[in-house]
Coordinates of C-alpha atoms and ligand atoms in Angstrom, one line a residue:
Chain H
X1 CA 192.5 30.6 203.3
X2 CA 190.4 33.7 203.3
X3 CA 187.7 33.7 206.0
X4 CA 184.8 36.0 205.2
X5 CA 181.9 37.0 207.5
X6 CA 178.9 38.9 206.0
X7 CA 175.8 39.7 207.9
X8 CA 173.3 39.2 205.2
X9 CA 172.9 37.0 202.1
X10 CA 172.1 40.1 200.1
X11 CA 175.5 41.6 200.9
X12 CA 177.4 38.4 200.2
X13 CA 175.6 37.3 197.0
X14 CA 177.9 39.0 194.5
X15 CA 181.0 37.6 196.2
X16 CA 179.5 34.1 196.4
X17 CA 178.5 34.2 192.7
X18 CA 181.8 35.7 191.4
X19 CA 184.0 33.3 193.4
X20 CA 181.6 30.4 192.6
X21 CA 181.4 29.5 196.3
X22 CA 179.4 26.3 197.1
X23 CA 177.0 26.1 199.9
X24 CA 178.0 23.7 202.6
X25 CA 175.0 21.3 202.7
X26 CA 175.9 19.7 206.0
X27 CA 174.0 21.1 209.0
X28 CA 175.8 24.2 210.1
X29 CA 174.7 26.8 212.6
X30 CA 175.4 29.5 210.0
X31 CA 174.9 29.3 206.3
X32 CA 178.4 28.6 205.0
X33 CA 179.9 28.7 201.5
X34 CA 183.3 27.6 200.4
X35 CA 185.5 27.5 197.3
X36 CA 186.3 24.2 195.7
X37 CA 190.0 24.7 196.2
X38 CA 189.4 25.6 199.9
X39 CA 190.9 29.1 199.4
X40 CA 187.8 30.9 200.6
X41 CA 185.1 30.2 203.2
X42 CA 182.3 32.5 203.9
X43 CA 179.6 32.6 206.6
X44 CA 176.4 34.5 206.9
X45 CA 176.1 35.7 210.5
X46 CA 172.8 37.5 210.5
X47 CA 172.5 41.0 212.0
X48 CA 173.8 42.2 215.3
X49 CA 176.8 41.7 217.5
X50 CA 175.9 38.5 219.2
X51 CA 175.2 36.7 215.9
X52 CA 178.4 38.2 214.3
X53 CA 180.7 37.2 217.2
X54 CA 179.4 33.7 217.3
X55 CA 179.5 33.2 213.5
X56 CA 183.1 34.4 213.5
X57 CA 184.1 32.0 216.2
X58 CA 182.3 29.2 214.5
X59 CA 184.0 29.9 211.1
X60 CA 187.5 30.3 212.6
X61 CA 187.4 27.2 214.7
X62 CA 185.6 25.0 212.3
X63 CA 188.0 25.7 209.4
X64 CA 191.1 26.2 211.6
X65 CA 192.4 29.7 211.1
X66 CA 196.2 29.6 210.6
X67 CA 197.7 32.9 211.8
X68 CA 200.7 32.7 209.4
X69 CA 198.7 32.3 206.3
X70 CA 195.0 33.2 206.6
X71 CA 193.0 36.4 206.5
X72 CA 189.7 37.3 208.1
X73 CA 187.5 39.8 206.2
X74 CA 184.3 41.4 207.3
X75 CA 182.5 42.7 204.2
X76 CA 179.1 44.4 204.4
X77 CA 177.0 47.5 204.2
X78 CA 176.9 50.5 206.5
X79 CA 175.3 54.0 206.8
X80 CA 177.5 56.9 205.8
X81 CA 177.5 60.4 204.4
X82 CA 178.6 59.5 200.9
X83 CA 178.4 56.4 198.7
X84 CA 181.6 54.4 198.3
X85 CA 183.8 51.5 199.5
X86 CA 185.7 52.1 202.7
X87 CA 188.6 50.4 204.5
X88 CA 188.1 50.6 208.2
X89 CA 190.9 51.8 210.5
X90 CA 189.0 52.2 213.8
X91 CA 186.0 50.4 215.1
X92 CA 184.1 51.8 218.2
X93 CA 181.6 49.8 220.0
X94 CA 178.9 52.3 220.9
X95 CA 177.5 50.1 223.7
X96 CA 180.8 49.9 225.6
X97 CA 182.7 52.9 224.2
X98 CA 185.7 50.6 223.5
X99 CA 187.6 51.1 220.3
X100 CA 189.5 48.4 218.2
X101 CA 192.2 48.9 215.6
X102 CA 193.1 46.6 212.8
X103 CA 196.7 47.0 211.6
X104 CA 196.8 49.3 208.5
X105 CA 199.9 47.8 207.0
X106 CA 199.2 46.8 203.5
X107 CA 199.2 49.3 200.6
X108 CA 195.9 48.6 198.9
X109 CA 195.8 51.9 196.9
X110 CA 196.4 50.2 193.6
X111 CA 193.3 48.0 194.2
X112 CA 191.0 51.0 194.7
X113 CA 191.4 51.4 198.4
X114 CA 193.7 54.4 198.9
X115 CA 194.2 56.3 202.3
X116 CA 191.3 58.5 201.3
X117 CA 189.0 55.5 201.5
X118 CA 189.9 54.9 205.1
X119 CA 187.3 55.7 207.7
X120 CA 186.4 55.0 211.3
X121 CA 183.3 53.1 212.1
X122 CA 180.8 52.8 214.9
X123 CA 179.0 49.5 215.7
X124 CA 175.5 50.3 216.9
X125 CA 172.7 48.1 218.2
X126 CA 170.0 49.1 215.7
X127 CA 169.7 50.7 212.3
X128 CA 170.5 54.4 212.6
X129 CA 168.0 57.0 211.5
X130 CA 170.6 59.7 211.1
X131 CA 174.4 60.0 211.3
X132 CA 175.4 61.5 214.6
X133 CA 178.8 62.2 213.2
X134 CA 178.8 62.5 209.4
X135 CA 182.5 61.6 209.2
X136 CA 181.9 58.2 210.6
X137 CA 180.2 55.0 209.3
X138 CA 177.6 53.1 211.2
X139 CA 176.8 49.4 211.1
X140 CA 175.9 46.5 213.5
X141 CA 178.6 43.8 213.5
X142 CA 182.2 45.0 213.1
X143 CA 183.2 45.4 216.8
X144 CA 181.9 41.9 217.6
X145 CA 183.8 40.4 214.7
X146 CA 186.9 42.1 215.7
X147 CA 186.6 41.0 219.4
X148 CA 185.8 37.4 218.5
X149 CA 188.4 37.3 215.8
X150 CA 191.1 38.8 217.9
X151 CA 191.3 35.7 219.9
X152 CA 192.6 33.8 216.9
X153 CA 193.6 36.4 214.3
X154 CA 196.6 38.8 214.6
X155 CA 195.6 42.4 213.8
X156 CA 197.5 42.4 210.5
X157 CA 195.3 39.6 209.3
X158 CA 191.9 41.1 209.9
X159 CA 190.3 43.5 207.4
X160 CA 187.0 45.4 207.4
X161 CA 185.7 46.6 204.1
X162 CA 182.4 48.3 204.1
X163 CA 180.2 50.0 201.5
X164 CA 177.6 52.7 202.1
X165 CA 174.0 51.6 201.5
X166 CA 172.2 54.6 203.0
X167 CA 172.8 57.7 205.1
X168 CA 170.5 56.5 208.0
X169 CA 166.9 55.8 207.8
X170 CA 163.9 55.7 210.1
X171 CA 162.5 52.8 208.1
X172 CA 164.9 49.9 207.7
X173 CA 162.6 48.3 205.1
X174 CA 163.8 51.0 202.7
X175 CA 167.2 49.3 202.7
X176 CA 166.0 46.4 200.4
X177 CA 167.9 43.3 199.6
X178 CA 168.1 44.4 195.9
X179 CA 169.7 47.7 197.0
X180 CA 172.3 45.9 199.2
X181 CA 173.1 43.4 196.5
X182 CA 173.4 46.0 193.7
X183 CA 175.7 48.2 195.8
X184 CA 177.8 45.2 196.8
X185 CA 178.1 44.1 193.2
X186 CA 179.6 47.4 192.3
X187 CA 182.6 46.8 194.6
X188 CA 183.1 43.0 194.1
X189 CA 186.0 43.3 191.7
X190 CA 187.8 45.6 194.2
X191 CA 187.3 43.2 197.0
X192 CA 188.4 40.3 195.0
X193 CA 191.5 42.1 193.8
X194 CA 192.4 42.8 197.4
X195 CA 191.8 39.2 198.5
X196 CA 193.9 37.9 195.6
X197 CA 196.7 40.2 196.7
X198 CA 196.6 39.3 200.3
X199 CA 196.0 35.6 199.7
X200 CA 199.7 35.4 198.7
X201 CA 201.0 37.0 201.9
X202 CA 202.4 34.3 204.1
X203 CA 204.9 34.3 206.9
X204 CA 207.9 31.9 207.3
X205 CA 207.5 28.8 209.4
X206 CA 210.0 26.3 210.7
X207 CA 209.3 22.8 209.4
X208 CA 211.7 20.3 211.1
X209 CA 211.8 16.7 210.0
X210 CA 209.5 15.4 212.7
X211 CA 210.2 11.7 212.0
X212 CA 213.9 12.2 212.3
X213 CA 213.4 14.2 215.4
X214 CA 211.3 11.6 217.2
X215 CA 213.5 8.7 216.3
X216 CA 216.5 10.6 217.5
X217 CA 214.8 11.6 220.8
X218 CA 213.9 8.0 221.4
X219 CA 217.3 6.6 220.4
X220 CA 218.9 9.2 222.8
X221 CA 216.5 8.4 225.6
X222 CA 215.9 12.1 226.1
X223 CA 213.8 13.6 228.9
X224 CA 211.2 16.2 228.1
X225 CA 213.7 19.1 228.7
X226 CA 216.4 17.5 226.6
X227 CA 213.8 17.0 223.8
X228 CA 213.2 20.7 223.8
X229 CA 216.9 21.2 223.5
X230 CA 217.1 18.8 220.6
X231 CA 214.2 20.5 218.9
X232 CA 216.0 23.7 219.1
X233 CA 219.1 22.1 217.5
X234 CA 216.9 21.0 214.6
X235 CA 215.5 24.5 214.3
X236 CA 218.9 26.0 214.3
X237 CA 220.2 23.5 211.7
X238 CA 217.4 24.3 209.4
X239 CA 217.8 28.1 209.9
X240 CA 221.5 28.0 209.4
X241 CA 221.3 25.5 206.5
X242 CA 223.3 22.8 208.4
X243 CA 222.7 19.1 207.4
X244 CA 221.4 17.7 210.6
X245 CA 220.8 14.3 209.0
X246 CA 224.5 14.1 208.2
X247 CA 225.5 14.9 211.8
X248 CA 223.2 12.2 213.2
X249 CA 224.2 9.6 210.6
X250 CA 227.8 10.3 211.5
X251 CA 227.0 9.6 215.2
X252 CA 225.3 6.4 214.2
X253 CA 228.4 5.3 212.2
X254 CA 230.6 6.1 215.2
X255 CA 228.3 3.9 217.3
X256 CA 227.2 6.7 219.6
X257 CA 223.5 6.4 218.7
X258 CA 221.5 4.6 220.0
X259 CA 222.6 5.1 223.6
X260 CA 222.3 2.8 226.6
X261 CA 221.5 5.3 229.3
X262 CA 220.0 8.8 229.8
X263 CA 223.5 10.0 230.8
X264 CA 224.9 8.9 227.5
X265 CA 222.0 10.6 225.8
X266 CA 222.9 13.8 227.5
X267 CA 226.6 13.4 226.4
X268 CA 225.6 12.8 222.7
X269 CA 223.3 15.9 222.9
X270 CA 226.3 18.0 223.8
X271 CA 228.3 16.5 220.9
X272 CA 225.4 17.5 218.5
X273 CA 225.6 21.0 219.9
X274 CA 229.4 21.1 219.3
X275 CA 229.1 19.9 215.8
X276 CA 226.3 22.4 215.0
X277 CA 228.3 25.4 216.1
Chain K
X1 CA 207.1 36.9 204.6
X2 CA 206.4 37.0 200.9
X3 CA 206.8 40.7 200.3
X4 CA 206.0 41.7 196.8
X5 CA 207.2 45.2 196.1
X6 CA 204.7 47.7 197.2
X7 CA 203.0 45.4 199.6
X8 CA 203.4 47.7 202.6
X9 CA 202.3 51.3 203.2
X10 CA 205.1 53.8 203.8
X11 CA 206.5 54.0 207.3
X12 CA 204.3 56.2 209.6
X13 CA 201.6 56.1 206.9
X14 CA 199.3 55.9 209.9
X15 CA 199.7 58.1 213.0
X16 CA 197.6 57.4 216.1
X17 CA 197.2 60.5 218.3
X18 CA 196.3 60.1 221.9
X19 CA 193.6 62.6 223.0
X20 CA 195.9 63.9 225.8
X21 CA 198.7 64.6 223.4
X22 CA 196.7 66.2 220.6
X23 CA 197.3 69.8 221.7
X24 CA 201.0 69.4 222.5
X25 CA 203.3 71.5 220.4
X26 CA 205.5 68.6 219.4
X27 CA 202.4 66.6 218.2
X28 CA 201.4 69.5 216.0
X29 CA 205.0 69.8 214.7
X30 CA 205.2 66.1 213.9
X31 CA 201.8 66.0 212.3
X32 CA 202.6 69.0 210.1
X33 CA 205.5 67.0 208.7
X34 CA 203.3 64.0 207.8
X35 CA 200.6 65.6 205.8
X36 CA 200.1 62.4 203.7
X37 CA 199.6 60.1 206.7
X38 CA 196.2 59.0 208.0
X39 CA 195.6 60.4 211.4
X40 CA 193.6 58.3 213.8
X41 CA 192.6 59.7 217.2
X42 CA 192.9 57.2 220.1
X43 CA 192.0 57.4 223.8
X44 CA 195.2 55.8 225.1
X45 CA 198.4 54.7 223.4
X46 CA 198.1 51.2 224.9
X47 CA 194.8 50.6 223.0
X48 CA 197.0 50.3 219.9
X49 CA 200.4 49.5 221.3
X50 CA 199.4 46.7 223.6
X51 CA 196.9 44.8 221.4
X52 CA 197.3 41.1 221.6
X53 CA 198.9 38.9 218.8
X54 CA 200.7 41.7 217.0
X55 CA 203.6 40.8 214.8
X56 CA 206.6 42.8 215.5
X57 CA 208.3 41.8 212.2
X58 CA 205.3 42.5 210.0
X59 CA 204.7 45.8 211.6
X60 CA 208.4 46.7 211.0
X61 CA 207.5 46.5 207.3
X62 CA 205.2 49.5 207.8
X63 CA 205.5 50.9 211.3
X64 CA 202.8 53.2 212.5
X65 CA 203.6 56.2 214.7
X66 CA 201.8 56.7 218.0
X67 CA 202.0 60.1 219.7
X68 CA 201.2 60.0 223.4
X69 CA 201.7 61.5 226.8
X70 CA 203.6 59.4 229.3
X71 CA 201.7 59.7 232.5
X72 CA 203.9 57.3 234.5
X73 CA 207.6 57.3 235.2
X74 CA 209.9 57.8 232.3
X75 CA 213.3 57.5 234.0
X76 CA 214.4 54.1 235.3
X77 CA 217.3 52.6 237.1
X78 CA 219.6 50.6 234.7
X79 CA 219.1 46.9 234.5
X80 CA 222.0 44.5 235.5
X81 CA 222.5 43.4 231.9
X82 CA 223.4 47.0 230.9
X83 CA 227.0 48.1 231.0
X84 CA 227.2 51.0 233.6
X85 CA 230.8 52.2 232.6
X86 CA 231.7 52.6 236.2
X87 CA 229.0 55.2 237.0
X88 CA 227.2 54.7 240.3
X89 CA 223.9 56.3 239.3
X90 CA 223.1 54.7 236.0
X91 CA 219.6 55.4 234.6
X92 CA 217.8 55.2 231.3
X93 CA 214.9 57.0 230.0
X94 CA 212.2 55.9 227.6
X95 CA 210.8 58.9 225.8
X96 CA 210.5 56.9 222.6
X97 CA 209.5 53.2 222.5
X98 CA 210.8 51.3 219.5
X99 CA 213.0 52.1 216.7
X100 CA 212.9 52.7 213.0
X101 CA 215.9 50.4 212.5
X102 CA 215.3 46.7 212.3
X103 CA 217.9 44.7 214.1
X104 CA 217.0 41.0 214.3
X105 CA 218.4 40.6 217.8
X106 CA 216.8 43.7 219.2
X107 CA 215.6 43.2 222.8
X108 CA 212.7 45.5 222.0
X109 CA 211.1 42.7 220.0
X110 CA 210.8 40.7 223.2
X111 CA 210.0 43.6 225.4
X112 CA 207.1 45.1 223.4
X113 CA 204.3 43.3 221.7
X114 CA 204.3 45.9 218.9
X115 CA 206.7 47.1 216.2
X116 CA 205.0 50.5 216.1
X117 CA 206.9 53.5 217.4
X118 CA 205.5 55.5 220.4
X119 CA 206.8 59.0 220.9
X120 CA 206.0 60.5 224.3
X121 CA 205.7 64.1 223.4
X122 CA 205.9 65.5 227.0
X123 CA 209.7 65.5 227.3
X124 CA 209.3 68.3 229.8
X125 CA 208.1 65.7 232.4
X126 CA 211.2 63.5 231.9
X127 CA 213.3 66.6 232.5
X128 CA 211.5 67.2 235.8
X129 CA 212.1 63.6 236.8
X130 CA 215.8 63.9 236.1
X131 CA 216.0 67.2 238.0
X132 CA 214.4 65.5 241.0
X133 CA 217.2 62.8 240.9
X134 CA 219.9 65.4 240.4
X135 CA 218.9 66.9 243.8
X136 CA 220.2 63.7 245.4
X137 CA 223.2 62.7 243.3
X138 CA 224.9 63.0 239.9
X139 CA 223.1 61.1 237.2
X140 CA 224.4 59.1 234.2
X141 CA 221.4 58.8 231.8
X142 CA 221.1 56.7 228.8
X143 CA 218.6 58.6 226.6
X144 CA 218.5 56.4 223.5
X145 CA 217.8 53.2 225.3
X146 CA 214.5 52.0 223.8
X147 CA 215.2 53.5 220.4
X148 CA 217.8 55.2 218.2
X149 CA 217.2 58.9 218.9
X150 CA 219.5 60.2 216.2
X151 CA 217.6 58.3 213.6
X152 CA 214.4 60.1 214.8
X153 CA 215.9 63.5 215.3
X154 CA 214.1 65.1 212.4
X155 CA 210.9 63.9 213.9
X156 CA 211.4 64.7 217.6
X157 CA 214.4 67.0 218.1
X158 CA 215.1 65.1 221.3
X159 CA 218.9 64.9 220.7
X160 CA 219.1 68.6 220.6
X161 CA 216.8 69.1 223.6
X162 CA 218.5 66.5 225.8
X163 CA 221.9 68.1 224.9
X164 CA 220.7 71.6 225.9
X165 CA 219.2 70.2 229.1
X166 CA 222.5 68.4 229.9
X167 CA 224.4 71.6 229.3
X168 CA 222.3 73.4 231.9
X169 CA 222.7 70.6 234.5
X170 CA 226.4 70.1 235.4
X171 CA 225.9 66.8 237.4
X172 CA 224.2 65.2 234.4
X173 CA 226.0 63.0 231.8
X174 CA 224.0 61.5 229.0
X175 CA 224.8 58.7 226.6
X176 CA 223.2 58.7 223.1
X177 CA 223.6 55.3 221.5
X178 CA 223.2 55.0 217.8
X179 CA 223.7 53.1 214.6
X180 CA 223.0 56.2 212.5
X181 CA 225.0 57.6 209.7
X182 CA 224.1 61.2 210.4
X183 CA 226.9 63.7 210.7
X184 CA 224.9 66.8 210.3
X185 CA 223.6 66.5 213.8
X186 CA 227.0 67.7 215.2
X187 CA 226.5 71.0 213.3
X188 CA 223.0 71.4 214.7
X189 CA 223.5 70.8 218.4
X190 CA 225.6 72.8 220.9
X191 CA 228.8 71.2 222.2
X192 CA 228.8 69.6 225.6
X193 CA 231.5 67.3 227.0
X194 CA 228.9 65.4 229.1
X195 CA 227.0 64.2 226.0
X196 CA 228.6 60.9 225.0
X197 CA 227.8 59.5 221.6
X198 CA 228.0 55.7 221.6
X199 CA 228.3 54.0 218.2
X200 CA 227.5 50.3 217.9
X201 CA 230.1 48.9 215.7
X202 CA 229.6 45.6 213.8
X203 CA 231.2 44.0 210.8
X204 CA 229.5 44.8 207.5
X205 CA 228.5 41.2 207.1
X206 CA 226.6 41.3 210.4
X207 CA 225.0 44.7 209.5
X208 CA 223.8 43.3 206.2
X209 CA 222.4 40.2 207.8
X210 CA 221.0 41.4 211.1
X211 CA 220.9 45.1 211.4
X212 CA 218.5 46.1 208.6
X213 CA 218.0 49.8 207.8
X214 CA 221.0 50.9 209.9
X215 CA 224.1 52.7 208.6
X216 CA 226.9 50.8 207.1
X217 CA 230.1 50.2 209.0
X218 CA 232.0 52.9 207.1
X219 CA 229.1 55.4 207.6
X220 CA 229.1 54.8 211.4
X221 CA 232.8 55.2 211.7
X222 CA 232.7 58.3 209.7
X223 CA 229.9 59.8 211.8
X224 CA 231.8 58.8 215.0
X225 CA 234.9 60.4 213.7
X226 CA 232.9 63.6 213.0
X227 CA 231.6 63.6 216.5
X228 CA 235.1 63.4 217.9
X229 CA 236.3 66.2 215.6
X230 CA 233.6 68.4 217.2
X231 CA 235.0 67.5 220.6
X232 CA 232.2 65.2 221.8
X233 CA 233.2 62.2 223.8
X234 CA 232.7 59.1 221.7
X235 CA 232.4 55.5 222.8
X236 CA 232.5 52.5 220.4
X237 CA 230.4 49.6 221.4
X238 CA 231.4 46.2 220.1
X239 CA 228.3 44.9 221.6
X240 CA 226.5 42.7 220.7
X241 CA 229.2 40.4 219.2
X242 CA 227.3 38.0 217.0
X243 CA 228.4 34.5 216.2
X244 CA 228.5 33.4 212.6
X245 CA 230.8 30.6 211.4
X246 CA 233.5 32.9 210.1
X247 CA 233.2 35.4 212.9
X248 CA 236.9 35.6 213.6
X249 CA 237.7 36.8 210.0
X250 CA 235.0 39.4 209.9
X251 CA 235.7 40.9 213.3
X252 CA 239.4 41.0 212.5
X253 CA 238.8 42.8 209.3
X254 CA 236.3 45.2 211.1
X255 CA 239.0 46.1 213.6
X256 CA 241.3 47.1 210.7
X257 CA 238.5 49.3 209.4
X258 CA 238.2 50.9 212.8
X259 CA 241.9 51.6 212.9
X260 CA 241.8 53.1 209.4
X261 CA 238.9 55.5 210.0
X262 CA 239.2 56.4 213.7
X263 CA 241.8 58.1 215.8
X264 CA 241.2 55.5 218.5
X265 CA 243.4 57.3 221.1
X266 CA 240.7 60.1 221.1
X267 CA 238.0 57.7 222.0
X268 CA 236.4 58.0 225.5
X269 CA 236.2 54.2 225.8
X270 CA 235.1 51.0 224.2
X271 CA 232.6 48.3 225.4
X272 CA 232.7 44.7 224.4
X273 CA 230.0 42.1 225.0
X274 CA 228.6 39.1 223.2
X275 CA 224.9 38.8 222.4
X276 CA 222.8 38.2 225.5
X277 CA 219.2 38.7 226.1
X278 CA 216.6 38.0 228.8
X279 CA 215.2 34.5 228.3
X280 CA 211.7 35.9 228.6
X281 CA 212.2 38.3 225.7
X282 CA 214.0 35.7 223.7
X283 CA 210.9 33.5 223.5
X284 CA 209.2 36.1 221.4
X285 CA 212.2 36.6 219.1
X286 CA 212.3 32.9 218.4
X287 CA 208.7 32.9 217.5
X288 CA 209.0 36.0 215.4
X289 CA 212.0 34.7 213.4
X290 CA 211.5 31.0 212.9
X291 CA 214.1 30.8 210.2
X292 CA 216.8 33.1 211.6
X293 CA 220.1 31.4 212.5
X294 CA 220.7 34.2 215.1
X295 CA 217.4 33.5 216.8
X296 CA 217.4 29.8 216.6
X297 CA 221.0 29.4 217.8
X298 CA 221.2 27.0 220.7
X299 CA 222.0 29.5 223.4
X300 CA 222.4 28.6 227.0
X301 CA 220.1 29.9 229.7
X302 CA 222.3 31.3 232.6
X303 CA 220.1 32.6 235.4
X304 CA 217.3 33.8 233.0
X305 CA 219.7 35.3 230.5
X306 CA 220.3 33.6 227.1
X307 CA 223.9 33.6 226.1
X308 CA 226.3 31.9 223.8
X309 CA 227.9 28.7 225.4
X310 CA 230.8 29.8 227.6
X311 CA 233.6 28.6 225.2
X312 CA 232.1 30.5 222.3
X313 CA 231.5 33.6 224.4
X314 CA 235.0 33.6 225.9
X315 CA 236.6 33.0 222.5
X316 CA 234.7 35.9 220.9
X317 CA 235.1 38.4 223.7
X318 CA 238.8 37.6 224.3
X319 CA 239.6 37.7 220.6
X320 CA 238.0 41.1 220.3
X321 CA 239.7 42.5 223.4
X322 CA 243.0 41.3 222.1
X323 CA 242.4 43.0 218.8
X324 CA 241.2 46.1 220.4
X325 CA 244.2 46.4 222.7
X326 CA 246.2 47.2 219.6
X327 CA 244.0 50.2 219.2
X328 CA 243.4 51.6 222.7
X329 CA 244.7 51.1 226.2
X330 CA 243.3 48.2 228.2
X331 CA 241.8 50.4 230.9
X332 CA 239.5 52.0 228.4
X333 CA 238.0 48.7 227.4
X334 CA 234.8 47.7 229.3
X335 CA 233.8 44.1 229.2
X336 CA 230.3 43.1 230.1
X337 CA 230.3 40.8 233.1
X338 CA 227.3 39.8 235.1
Ligands
SF4_401 S1 219.3 50.2 216.6 FE1 219.1 49.4 218.7 S2 217.0 49.9 219.3 FE2 217.1 50.1 217.1 S3 216.4 48.1 216.3 FE3 218.6 48.1 216.4 S4 219.1 47.2 218.4 FE4 216.9 47.8 218.4

């Protein structure tokens, strides 16, 4: 699942429309949208770090972020020297001076995000009227999303993609919803292509036969420590492509399972180890 | 990991440069070689290297480089699980953290939370630490402990500088452990009989399965042979021995390859040890490689060290020692015991 946090509806609108996300009509602390097939969920946090951190935590806990499969994306506008779409490689929180670094592992150049699109960003507490460093981008949520997200999300599964809406203004009203939406729309296809690509990135997991494991642990009268040992045997059998079921059925046929005492259980555990190696 | 071709950036596509290290000559030299990489300034290397929840294996797909200054100690006393080869004052130094190779059993996976590579550019400070130790006693120093320095020689030049430093300090002996194929290195560094090149030797099947990106068996043997021709003392390390169901066959055939390619009587010595790793580190390896037979093997925990069950361990080590005794005298074979 792709988890997306946007500050404003105007920024998220093109994504919501293009991905045909539906609004969650249940009462939610943050406006939430989701794809029919549960591949995407998006929350509107509102502006500022407190709102962003709490919306991120809400989204990740409510929909259960899986660190081997899911991605967290923060998409939104920022102030910068030149128009464009940028991949963020460093986020500095102006208030604390702390910096945060998402992993820059994936090659997204063929989707329109080459190295030249990478920039560092500063999270500030109010709209900036000018760029103190013209090489940096300025916005109001990223550092909080990173910090809240980092409690659940590994750094290779968090992504910040920002588009420039202005180069700093003394009148925030000049950054209209229409402007934010039209700029966001310009980059929607790039963002979707990146998400499609990353949506396929998953890491291997061990899936042991839990039913067989539990029935064996009970039949062998195993203590908690011995259960851990048995679980490891199951994991090894799966990794080494060894038929654990066959070994256990063999022990059933020999009359060694079930056992009558814990001591016998320990002995059978040793036999399983021998047959595995 | 589903890894479509082109999923990852190229290795060292991103270089993080610590403020303190930015002006160091070595930093400048390294950055000039990587003109296509994105350079990201950082305050301290730990801000990147020590982030929580990093995935060592994913980062290995596209490791970033971190250039930093080591402000603490960089020379340490050898741990008991290390073979000390009879030297009383056994130390190791950590001028690079992590390695560009990708061995599934590598203890660095457990030791560090990150698969990125840190180069401490201030090698001169490590030299001063070693000089301080040398005032008290001779030193045996393992300089390629947390990495494979030969593999990184084009980047750092540390093999050359450690060799030159050793030449100038008669009470210093260094060991450079490697799985590299590079032979050209022996043309590029001065000769010193106190610089020991230690080649880890594994059967090709183990290399293919568990020692990704490293040199093949024949390349390692050829490089070791080249080092001996240049007069350098060479050690072959049959360590770690890795169990797979047909281990006896593959290790026997590996020993014939060694005999074919190496004048074993010229070797300084040989070390033999089966795979073992601190239980603490091993937890991370198991998490990182849920479907690896090597990591999921039911090892036994002996005093905080994960090892093969004794019968397996003895069988593997004794078989190897017997095979190796046909190649070299027994007193030149060191077996790990702890
Ligand atoms: S060569 Fe050594 S340091 Fe490098 S990955 Fe392999 S075991 Fe680790």
